[in-house]
CSV table of C-alpha atoms in Angstrom, one decimal:
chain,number,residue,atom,x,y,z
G,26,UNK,CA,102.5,124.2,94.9
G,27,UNK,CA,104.7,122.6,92.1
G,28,UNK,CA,102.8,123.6,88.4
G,29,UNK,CA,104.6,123.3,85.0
G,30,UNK,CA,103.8,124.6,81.7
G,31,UNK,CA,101.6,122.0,80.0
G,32,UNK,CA,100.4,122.3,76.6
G,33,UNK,CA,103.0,125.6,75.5
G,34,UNK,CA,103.9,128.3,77.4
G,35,UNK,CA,100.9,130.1,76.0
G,36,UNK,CA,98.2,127.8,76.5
G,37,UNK,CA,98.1,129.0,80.0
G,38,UNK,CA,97.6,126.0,81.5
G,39,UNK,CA,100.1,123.6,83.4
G,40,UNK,CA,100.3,120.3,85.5
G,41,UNK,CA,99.8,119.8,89.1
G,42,UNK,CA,102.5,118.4,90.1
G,43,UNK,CA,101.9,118.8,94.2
G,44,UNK,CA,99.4,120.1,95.4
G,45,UNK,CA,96.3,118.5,93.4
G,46,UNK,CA,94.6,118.0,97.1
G,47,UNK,CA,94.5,121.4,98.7
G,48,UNK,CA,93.7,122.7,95.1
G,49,UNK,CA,90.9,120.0,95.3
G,50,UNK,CA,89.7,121.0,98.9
G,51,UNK,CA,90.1,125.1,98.1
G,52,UNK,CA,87.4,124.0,94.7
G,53,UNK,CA,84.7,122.1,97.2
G,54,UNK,CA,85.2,124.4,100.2
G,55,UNK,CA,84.2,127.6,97.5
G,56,UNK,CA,81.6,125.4,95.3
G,57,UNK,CA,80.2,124.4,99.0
G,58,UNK,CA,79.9,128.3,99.9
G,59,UNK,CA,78.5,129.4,96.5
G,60,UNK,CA,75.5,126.5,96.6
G,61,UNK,CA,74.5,128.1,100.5
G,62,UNK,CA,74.6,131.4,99.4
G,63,UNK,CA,72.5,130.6,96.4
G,64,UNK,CA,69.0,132.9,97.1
G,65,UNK,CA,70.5,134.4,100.0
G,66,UNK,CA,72.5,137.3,100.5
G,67,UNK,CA,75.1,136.3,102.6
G,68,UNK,CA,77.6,138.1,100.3
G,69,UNK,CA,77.3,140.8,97.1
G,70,UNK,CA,76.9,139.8,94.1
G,71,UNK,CA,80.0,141.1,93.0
G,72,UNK,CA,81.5,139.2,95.9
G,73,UNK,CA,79.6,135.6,94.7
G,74,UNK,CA,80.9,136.8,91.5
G,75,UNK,CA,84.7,137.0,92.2
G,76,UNK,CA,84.4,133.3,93.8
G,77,UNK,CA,83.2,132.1,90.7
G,78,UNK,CA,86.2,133.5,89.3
G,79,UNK,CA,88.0,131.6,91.3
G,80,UNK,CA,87.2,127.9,90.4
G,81,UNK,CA,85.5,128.5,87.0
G,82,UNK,CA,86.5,129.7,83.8
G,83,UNK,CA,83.9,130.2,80.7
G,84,UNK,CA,84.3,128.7,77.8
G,85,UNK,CA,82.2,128.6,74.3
G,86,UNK,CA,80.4,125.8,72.3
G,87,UNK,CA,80.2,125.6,68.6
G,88,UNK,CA,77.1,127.7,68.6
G,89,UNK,CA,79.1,130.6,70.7
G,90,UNK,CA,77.2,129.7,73.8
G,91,UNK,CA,78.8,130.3,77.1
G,92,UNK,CA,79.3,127.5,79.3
G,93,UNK,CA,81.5,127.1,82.7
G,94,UNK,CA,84.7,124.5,83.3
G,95,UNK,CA,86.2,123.6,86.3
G,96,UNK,CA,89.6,125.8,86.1
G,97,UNK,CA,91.1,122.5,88.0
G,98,UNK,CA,91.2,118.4,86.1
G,99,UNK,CA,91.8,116.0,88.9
G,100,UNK,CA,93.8,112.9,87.8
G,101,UNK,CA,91.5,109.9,87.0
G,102,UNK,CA,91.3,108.6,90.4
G,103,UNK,CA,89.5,111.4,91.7
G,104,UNK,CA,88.1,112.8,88.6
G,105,UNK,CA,84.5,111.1,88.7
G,106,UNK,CA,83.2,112.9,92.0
G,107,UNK,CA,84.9,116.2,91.3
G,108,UNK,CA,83.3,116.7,88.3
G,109,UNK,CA,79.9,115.1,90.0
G,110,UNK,CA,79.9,117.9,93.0
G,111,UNK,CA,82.0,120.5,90.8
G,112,UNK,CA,80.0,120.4,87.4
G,113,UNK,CA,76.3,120.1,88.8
G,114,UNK,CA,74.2,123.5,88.2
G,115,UNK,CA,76.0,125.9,89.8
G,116,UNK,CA,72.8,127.8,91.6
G,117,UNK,CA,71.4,124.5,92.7
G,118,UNK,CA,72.4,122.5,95.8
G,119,UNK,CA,74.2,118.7,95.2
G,120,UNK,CA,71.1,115.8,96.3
G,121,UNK,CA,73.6,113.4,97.6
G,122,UNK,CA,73.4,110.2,99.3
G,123,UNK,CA,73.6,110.9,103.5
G,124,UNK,CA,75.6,107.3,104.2
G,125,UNK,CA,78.3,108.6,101.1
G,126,UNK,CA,81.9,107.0,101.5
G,127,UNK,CA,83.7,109.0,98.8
G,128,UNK,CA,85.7,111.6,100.2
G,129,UNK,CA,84.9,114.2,98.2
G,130,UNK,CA,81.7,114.3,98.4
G,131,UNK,CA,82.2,113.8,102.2
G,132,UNK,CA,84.0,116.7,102.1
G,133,UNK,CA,81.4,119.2,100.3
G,134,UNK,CA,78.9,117.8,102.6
G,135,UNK,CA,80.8,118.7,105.3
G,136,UNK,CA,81.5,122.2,104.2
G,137,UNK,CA,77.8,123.2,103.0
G,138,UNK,CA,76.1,121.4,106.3
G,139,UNK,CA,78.9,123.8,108.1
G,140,UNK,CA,78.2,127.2,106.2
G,141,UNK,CA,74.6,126.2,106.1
G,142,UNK,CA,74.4,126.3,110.4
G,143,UNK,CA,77.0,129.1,110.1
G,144,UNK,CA,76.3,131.6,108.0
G,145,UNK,CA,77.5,134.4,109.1
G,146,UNK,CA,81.0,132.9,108.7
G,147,UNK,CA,80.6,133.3,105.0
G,148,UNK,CA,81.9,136.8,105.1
G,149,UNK,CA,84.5,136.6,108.2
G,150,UNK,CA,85.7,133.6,105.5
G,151,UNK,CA,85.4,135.9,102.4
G,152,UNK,CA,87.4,138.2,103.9
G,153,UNK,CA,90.4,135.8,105.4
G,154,UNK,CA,90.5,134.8,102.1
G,155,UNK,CA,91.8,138.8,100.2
G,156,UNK,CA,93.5,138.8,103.5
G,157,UNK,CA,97.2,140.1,102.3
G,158,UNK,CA,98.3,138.0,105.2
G,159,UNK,CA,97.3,134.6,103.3
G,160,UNK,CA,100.2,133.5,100.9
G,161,UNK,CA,101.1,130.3,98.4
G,162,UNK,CA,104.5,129.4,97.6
G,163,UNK,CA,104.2,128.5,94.1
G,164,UNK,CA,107.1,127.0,91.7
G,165,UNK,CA,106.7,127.2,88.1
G,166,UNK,CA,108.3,124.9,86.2
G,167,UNK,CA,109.3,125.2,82.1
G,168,UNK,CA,108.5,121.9,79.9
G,169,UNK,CA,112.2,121.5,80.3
G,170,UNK,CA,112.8,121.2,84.0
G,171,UNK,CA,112.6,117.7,85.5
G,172,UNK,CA,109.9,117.7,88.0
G,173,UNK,CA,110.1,114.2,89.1
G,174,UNK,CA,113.1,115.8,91.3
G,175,UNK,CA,112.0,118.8,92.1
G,176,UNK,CA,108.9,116.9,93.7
G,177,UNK,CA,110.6,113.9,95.5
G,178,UNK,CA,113.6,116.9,97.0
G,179,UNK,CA,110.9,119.0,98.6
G,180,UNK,CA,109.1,116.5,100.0
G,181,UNK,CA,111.8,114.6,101.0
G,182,UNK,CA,111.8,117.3,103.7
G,183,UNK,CA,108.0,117.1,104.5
G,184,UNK,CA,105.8,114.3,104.8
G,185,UNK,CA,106.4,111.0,102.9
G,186,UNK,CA,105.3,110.7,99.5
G,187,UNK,CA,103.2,107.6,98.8
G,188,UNK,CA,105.7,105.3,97.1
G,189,UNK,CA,103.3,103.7,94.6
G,190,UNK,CA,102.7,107.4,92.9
G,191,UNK,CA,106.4,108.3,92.6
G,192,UNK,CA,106.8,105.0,90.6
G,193,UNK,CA,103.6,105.1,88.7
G,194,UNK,CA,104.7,108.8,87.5
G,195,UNK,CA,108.2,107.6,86.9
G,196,UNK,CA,107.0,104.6,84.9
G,197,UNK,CA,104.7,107.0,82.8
G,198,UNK,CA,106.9,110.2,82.7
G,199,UNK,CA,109.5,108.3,81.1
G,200,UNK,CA,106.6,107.2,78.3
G,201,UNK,CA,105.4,110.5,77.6
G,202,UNK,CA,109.2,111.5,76.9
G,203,UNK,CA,110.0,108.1,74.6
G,204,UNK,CA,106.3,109.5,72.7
G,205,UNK,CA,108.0,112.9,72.3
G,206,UNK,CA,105.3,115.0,70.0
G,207,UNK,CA,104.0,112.2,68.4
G,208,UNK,CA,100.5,112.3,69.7
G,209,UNK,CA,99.5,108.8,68.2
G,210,UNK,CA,102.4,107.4,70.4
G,211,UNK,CA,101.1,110.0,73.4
G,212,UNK,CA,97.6,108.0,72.8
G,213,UNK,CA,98.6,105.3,73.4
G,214,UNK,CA,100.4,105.9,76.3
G,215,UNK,CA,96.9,107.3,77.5
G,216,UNK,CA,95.2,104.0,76.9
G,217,UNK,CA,98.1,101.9,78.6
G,218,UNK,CA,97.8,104.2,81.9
G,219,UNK,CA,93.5,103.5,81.6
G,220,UNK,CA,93.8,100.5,80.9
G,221,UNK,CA,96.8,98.6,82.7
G,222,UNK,CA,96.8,100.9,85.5
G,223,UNK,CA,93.6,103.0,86.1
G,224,UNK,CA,91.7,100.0,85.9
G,225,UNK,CA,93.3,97.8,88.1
G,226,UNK,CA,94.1,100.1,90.7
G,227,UNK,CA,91.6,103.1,91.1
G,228,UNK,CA,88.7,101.2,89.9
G,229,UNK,CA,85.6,102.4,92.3
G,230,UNK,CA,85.2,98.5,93.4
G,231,UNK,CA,89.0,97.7,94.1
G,232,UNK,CA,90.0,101.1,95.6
G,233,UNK,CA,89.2,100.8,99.0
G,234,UNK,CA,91.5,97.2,98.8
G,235,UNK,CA,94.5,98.8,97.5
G,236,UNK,CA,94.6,101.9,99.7
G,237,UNK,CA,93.6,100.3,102.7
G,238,UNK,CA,96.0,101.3,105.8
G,239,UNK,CA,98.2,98.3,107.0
G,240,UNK,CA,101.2,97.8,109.7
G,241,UNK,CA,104.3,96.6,109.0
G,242,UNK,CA,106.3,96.1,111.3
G,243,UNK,CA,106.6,99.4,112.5
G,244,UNK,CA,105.8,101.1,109.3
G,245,UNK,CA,102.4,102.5,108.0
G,246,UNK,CA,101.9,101.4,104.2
G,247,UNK,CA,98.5,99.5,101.7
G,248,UNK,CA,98.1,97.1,99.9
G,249,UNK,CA,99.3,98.5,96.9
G,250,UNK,CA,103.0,99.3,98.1
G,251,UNK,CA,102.7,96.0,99.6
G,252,UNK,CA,102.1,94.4,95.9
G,253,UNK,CA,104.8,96.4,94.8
G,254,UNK,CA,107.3,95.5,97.0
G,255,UNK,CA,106.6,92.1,96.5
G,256,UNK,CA,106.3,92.5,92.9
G,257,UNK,CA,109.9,93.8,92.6
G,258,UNK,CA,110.9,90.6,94.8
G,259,UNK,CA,109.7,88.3,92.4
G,260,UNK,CA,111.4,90.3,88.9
G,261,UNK,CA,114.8,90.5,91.2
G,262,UNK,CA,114.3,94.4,91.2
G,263,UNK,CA,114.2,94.8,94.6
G,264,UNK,CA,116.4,92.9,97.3
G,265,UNK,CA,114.9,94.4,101.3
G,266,UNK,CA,118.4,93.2,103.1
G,267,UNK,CA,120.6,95.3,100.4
G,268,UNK,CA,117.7,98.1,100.3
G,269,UNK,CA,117.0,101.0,102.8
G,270,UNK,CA,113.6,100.3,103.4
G,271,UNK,CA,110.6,101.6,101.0
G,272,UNK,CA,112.3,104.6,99.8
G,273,UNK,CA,114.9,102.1,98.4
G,274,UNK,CA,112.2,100.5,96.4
G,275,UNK,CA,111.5,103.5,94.7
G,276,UNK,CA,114.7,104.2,93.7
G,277,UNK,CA,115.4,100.5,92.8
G,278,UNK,CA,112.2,100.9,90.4
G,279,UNK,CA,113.9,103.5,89.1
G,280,UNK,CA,117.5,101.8,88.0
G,281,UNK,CA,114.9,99.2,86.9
G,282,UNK,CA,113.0,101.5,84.5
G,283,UNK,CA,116.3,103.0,83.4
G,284,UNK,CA,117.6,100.1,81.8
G,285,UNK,CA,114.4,99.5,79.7
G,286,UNK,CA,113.4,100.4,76.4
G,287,UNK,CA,109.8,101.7,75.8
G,288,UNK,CA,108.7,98.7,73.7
G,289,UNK,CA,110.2,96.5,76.9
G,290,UNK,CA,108.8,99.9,79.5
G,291,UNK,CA,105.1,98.9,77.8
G,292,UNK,CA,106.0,95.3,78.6
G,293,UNK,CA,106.8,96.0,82.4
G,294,UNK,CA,103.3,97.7,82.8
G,295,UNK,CA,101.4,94.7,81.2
G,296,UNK,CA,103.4,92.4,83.6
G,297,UNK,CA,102.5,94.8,86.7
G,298,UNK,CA,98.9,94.3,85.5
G,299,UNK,CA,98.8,90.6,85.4
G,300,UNK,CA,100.6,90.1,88.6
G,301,UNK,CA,98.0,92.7,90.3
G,302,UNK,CA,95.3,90.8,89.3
G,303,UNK,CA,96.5,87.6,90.7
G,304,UNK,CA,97.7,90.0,94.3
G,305,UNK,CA,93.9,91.1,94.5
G,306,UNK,CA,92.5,87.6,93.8
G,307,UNK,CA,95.0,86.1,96.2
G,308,UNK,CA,94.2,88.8,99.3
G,309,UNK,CA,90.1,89.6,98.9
G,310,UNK,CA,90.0,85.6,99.3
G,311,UNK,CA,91.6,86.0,102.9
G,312,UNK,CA,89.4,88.7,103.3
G,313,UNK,CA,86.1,86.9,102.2
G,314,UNK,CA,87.2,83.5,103.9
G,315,UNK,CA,88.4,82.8,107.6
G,316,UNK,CA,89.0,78.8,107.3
G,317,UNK,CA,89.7,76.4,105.1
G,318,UNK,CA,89.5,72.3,104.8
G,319,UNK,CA,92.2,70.7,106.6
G,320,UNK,CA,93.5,69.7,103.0
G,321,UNK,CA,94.0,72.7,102.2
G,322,UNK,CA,97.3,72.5,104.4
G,323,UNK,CA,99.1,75.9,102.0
G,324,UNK,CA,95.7,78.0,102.1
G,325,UNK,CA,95.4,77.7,105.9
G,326,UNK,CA,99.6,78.4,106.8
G,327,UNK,CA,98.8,81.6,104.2
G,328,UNK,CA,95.7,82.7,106.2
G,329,UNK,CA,97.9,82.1,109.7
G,330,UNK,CA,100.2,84.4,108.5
G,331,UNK,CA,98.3,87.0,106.8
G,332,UNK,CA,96.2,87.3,110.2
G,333,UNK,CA,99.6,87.6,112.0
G,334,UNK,CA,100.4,90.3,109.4
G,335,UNK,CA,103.4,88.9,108.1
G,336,UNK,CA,104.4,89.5,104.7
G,337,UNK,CA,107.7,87.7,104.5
G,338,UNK,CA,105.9,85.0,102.4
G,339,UNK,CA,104.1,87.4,100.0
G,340,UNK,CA,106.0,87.6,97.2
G,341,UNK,CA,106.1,83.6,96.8
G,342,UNK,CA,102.4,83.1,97.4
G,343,UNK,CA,100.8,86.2,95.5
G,344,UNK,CA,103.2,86.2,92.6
């Protein structure tokens, strides 16, 4: 796990930089456990207790009441289910739809139907869990240190980042530094991310399009690298016979975004906006239609092609 200091060194709390998921996974698989022990005594009450602990901190209202938080804050994509299987009473099981597609509720569903059958796992678990043979490699990082390196060196080594993040964070890292301390200018950075990004590309009805798994070539990528690729066709970021394949994209973002001031930075997000729009427009259509008139001589090569899966003509169609 990658977490820097967020908020002061003693605010004691800090940023996820990798490992948001198995944080996410460790919450549910706990929150899962703690719902099927719930009127049972599968474990002690100190032991429920100390599990608690472990995904929950207490905080007060103005009236001094004591209420629980989720020690963990997904980023806004995931955000809305975590807090809908994570903030629901925590001695009462989650009513959730049977035919659910969202993962995370797919995933709690999993582990309480699991636990639920299994119960006497619950302690073999518990106790895997204190095991002194368990451990977590954790950097800590100062508000100083440049994580955007740290994070694309070590998992250079393991398994491919997803492209589209390391330019989205690069894109909005490099905001949050122009803001500085100036918290009206950190606002609006905020509302740019909700609303030229967040909206257009983790919205719960044009999620499933961006993300969805696609060949090319020999590679494994989405839509939304696709877009991106393409986009930087169009603007001249991005050249594929000078470039060593996606990981150059990233890094010709990157020279990109250098050059750019933060009024002309806010620009470049508003652009990637529009064009997205007009991408997602241009590719549900193939997906909602599978002919055209015979006039329609540009619409029908375009479907040809997109149901050959080639791209080449992408960038000139969709932007």
């Amino acid at each position: 796990m990658i977490l820097k200091e967020f908020g002061g060194s003693d605010s004691g709390k800090y940023l996820v930089i990798d490992g948001q998921q198995r944080c996410m996974t460790f919450s549910i698989l706990i929150r899962a456990i703690l719902d099927v022990c719930s009127g049972n005594r599968y474990l002690s009450a100190t032991q429920e207790t100390r599990l608690v602990d472990c995904i929950y901190g207490v905080n007060e209202d103005s009236d001094g009441n004591e209420f629980y938080i989720t020690k963990l804050t997904p980023s806004n994509p995931d955000k809305k289910s975590f807090d809908r299987v994570m903030c629901a009473e925590v001695d009462r099981p989650l009513d959730l739809d049977e035919n659910t597609k969202d993962a995370i509720e797919k995933a709690y569903k999993f582990f309480y139907d699991y636990f639920s059958i299994n119960s006497d796992k619950i302690k073999i678990f518990y106790g895997k869990l204190n095991s002194d043979n368990n451990s977590i490699i954790k950097i800590s990082l100062t508000t100083s240190d440049d994580e955007q390196k740290i994070f694309d060196s070590v998992n250079s080594m393991g398994k491919s980042l997803s492209n589209a993040d390391i330019i989205k964070n690069y894109i909005f890292q490099k905001l949050r530094e122009n803001a500085k301390d100036d918290e009206v200018r950190k606002n609006q950075v905020t509302d740019l991310y909700n609303k030229k990004w967040d909206a257009v590309f983790y919205a719960d009805d044009k999620k499933e399009f961006w993300y969805k798994e696609l060949t090319v070539g020999r590679l494994k990528t989405d839509n939304l690298e696709c877009f991106l690729k393409d986009f930087a066709i169009v603007k001249g970021i991005y050249a594929a016979k000078k470039t060593s394949g996606t990981y150059g994209l990233c890094n010709a973002f990157k020279e990109y975004i250098n050059n750019l001031d933060d009024e002309e930075l806010k620009i470049f997000v508003k652009e990637i906006n529009e064009y997205a729009n007009i991408y997602y427009s241009y590719k549900k259509g193939y997906e909602e239609l599978n002919e055209f008139i015979w006039s329609d001589d540009q619409n029908r090569l375009l479907l040809i092609l997109d149901n050959l899966n080639t791209t080449t003509f992408n960038p000139y169609a969709s932007c």
